[in-house]
Amino acid sequence: MSFGELWAEFLQQNPTTQRRLAEARVAEVWPSLVGHAVAAHTTSISVEKGVMYVRLSSSVARNAIFMRREELKDAVNAAVGAHVVNVVIVK
């Protein structure tokens, strides 16, 4: 068996680990979803129990993300390959 096959089998047998890895990837895919201008104003991003918390330093960026919450929720889930975000909270 190749390492890739072993890894895929491990993740299949450990859905909690698979979910946590997908949650960790959210910050990695964020700039490609919102653009570098908004990403530059993102001070923190985390996912806990299906809730994605995004903290932004710019009120303009905060408003833009607030208006796109549903779209971004779907885009994040698609980008990480798992349903990890149910709600987006913008601070």
Coordinates of C-alpha atoms in Angstrom, one line a residue:
M1 CA 0.0 0.0 0.0
S2 CA 1.2 3.5 -0.8
F3 CA 1.3 6.2 1.9
G4 CA -1.6 8.0 0.1
E5 CA -3.8 4.9 0.4
L6 CA -2.9 4.4 4.1
W7 CA -3.6 8.1 4.8
A8 CA -7.0 7.9 3.0
E9 CA -7.9 4.8 5.0
F10 CA -6.8 6.4 8.2
L11 CA -9.0 9.5 7.6
Q12 CA -11.9 7.3 6.6
Q13 CA -11.7 5.4 9.9
N14 CA -11.2 8.7 11.9
P15 CA -13.8 11.2 10.8
T16 CA -13.0 13.5 13.8
T17 CA -9.4 13.9 12.6
Q18 CA -10.6 14.4 9.0
R19 CA -12.9 17.2 10.2
R20 CA -10.2 18.9 12.3
L21 CA -7.8 18.8 9.3
A22 CA -10.5 20.4 7.1
E23 CA -11.1 23.1 9.8
A24 CA -7.4 23.9 9.9
R25 CA -7.4 24.4 6.2
V26 CA -9.9 27.2 6.4
A27 CA -7.3 29.8 7.2
E28 CA -5.2 28.4 4.3
V29 CA -7.9 28.9 1.7
W30 CA -9.3 32.2 3.0
P31 CA -7.1 34.5 0.9
S32 CA -8.1 32.8 -2.3
L33 CA -11.8 33.1 -1.4
V34 CA -11.9 36.8 -0.3
G35 CA -8.9 38.3 -2.2
H36 CA -5.7 39.6 -0.9
A37 CA -7.1 43.0 0.1
V38 CA -9.6 41.6 2.6
A39 CA -7.2 38.8 3.7
A40 CA -4.7 41.6 4.6
H41 CA -7.3 43.0 7.0
T42 CA -8.1 39.6 8.5
T43 CA -6.6 39.5 12.0
S44 CA -7.9 36.0 13.0
I45 CA -10.0 33.2 11.7
S46 CA -11.1 30.0 13.4
V47 CA -13.7 27.3 13.2
E48 CA -15.3 25.8 16.4
K49 CA -18.2 23.4 16.3
G50 CA -19.4 24.5 12.9
V51 CA -19.0 28.2 13.6
M52 CA -16.4 30.2 11.7
Y53 CA -15.2 33.3 13.5
V54 CA -13.6 36.0 11.3
R55 CA -12.1 39.1 12.9
L56 CA -11.3 42.0 10.6
S57 CA -9.4 45.2 11.3
S58 CA -11.3 47.2 8.7
S59 CA -14.9 48.2 8.9
V60 CA -15.2 48.3 5.1
A61 CA -13.8 44.7 4.9
R62 CA -16.0 43.6 7.8
N63 CA -19.1 44.9 6.0
A64 CA -18.1 43.2 2.8
I65 CA -17.7 39.9 4.5
F66 CA -20.8 40.3 6.5
M67 CA -22.9 40.7 3.3
R68 CA -21.3 37.6 1.7
R69 CA -21.5 35.3 4.8
E70 CA -23.7 32.6 3.1
E71 CA -21.7 32.6 -0.1
L72 CA -18.5 32.4 1.8
K73 CA -19.8 29.5 4.0
D74 CA -20.5 27.5 0.9
A75 CA -17.2 28.4 -0.7
V76 CA -15.2 27.5 2.4
N77 CA -16.9 24.1 2.6
A78 CA -16.2 23.4 -1.0
A79 CA -12.6 24.6 -0.8
V80 CA -11.7 22.3 2.1
G81 CA -13.7 19.4 0.8
A82 CA -15.9 18.9 3.8
H83 CA -18.9 20.5 5.5
V84 CA -17.2 22.2 8.4
V85 CA -18.8 25.6 8.5
N86 CA -22.6 26.1 9.3
V87 CA -22.4 29.8 10.3
V88 CA -20.1 32.7 9.8
I89 CA -19.7 35.2 12.6
V90 CA -17.9 38.5 11.6
K91 CA -16.3 40.6 14.3

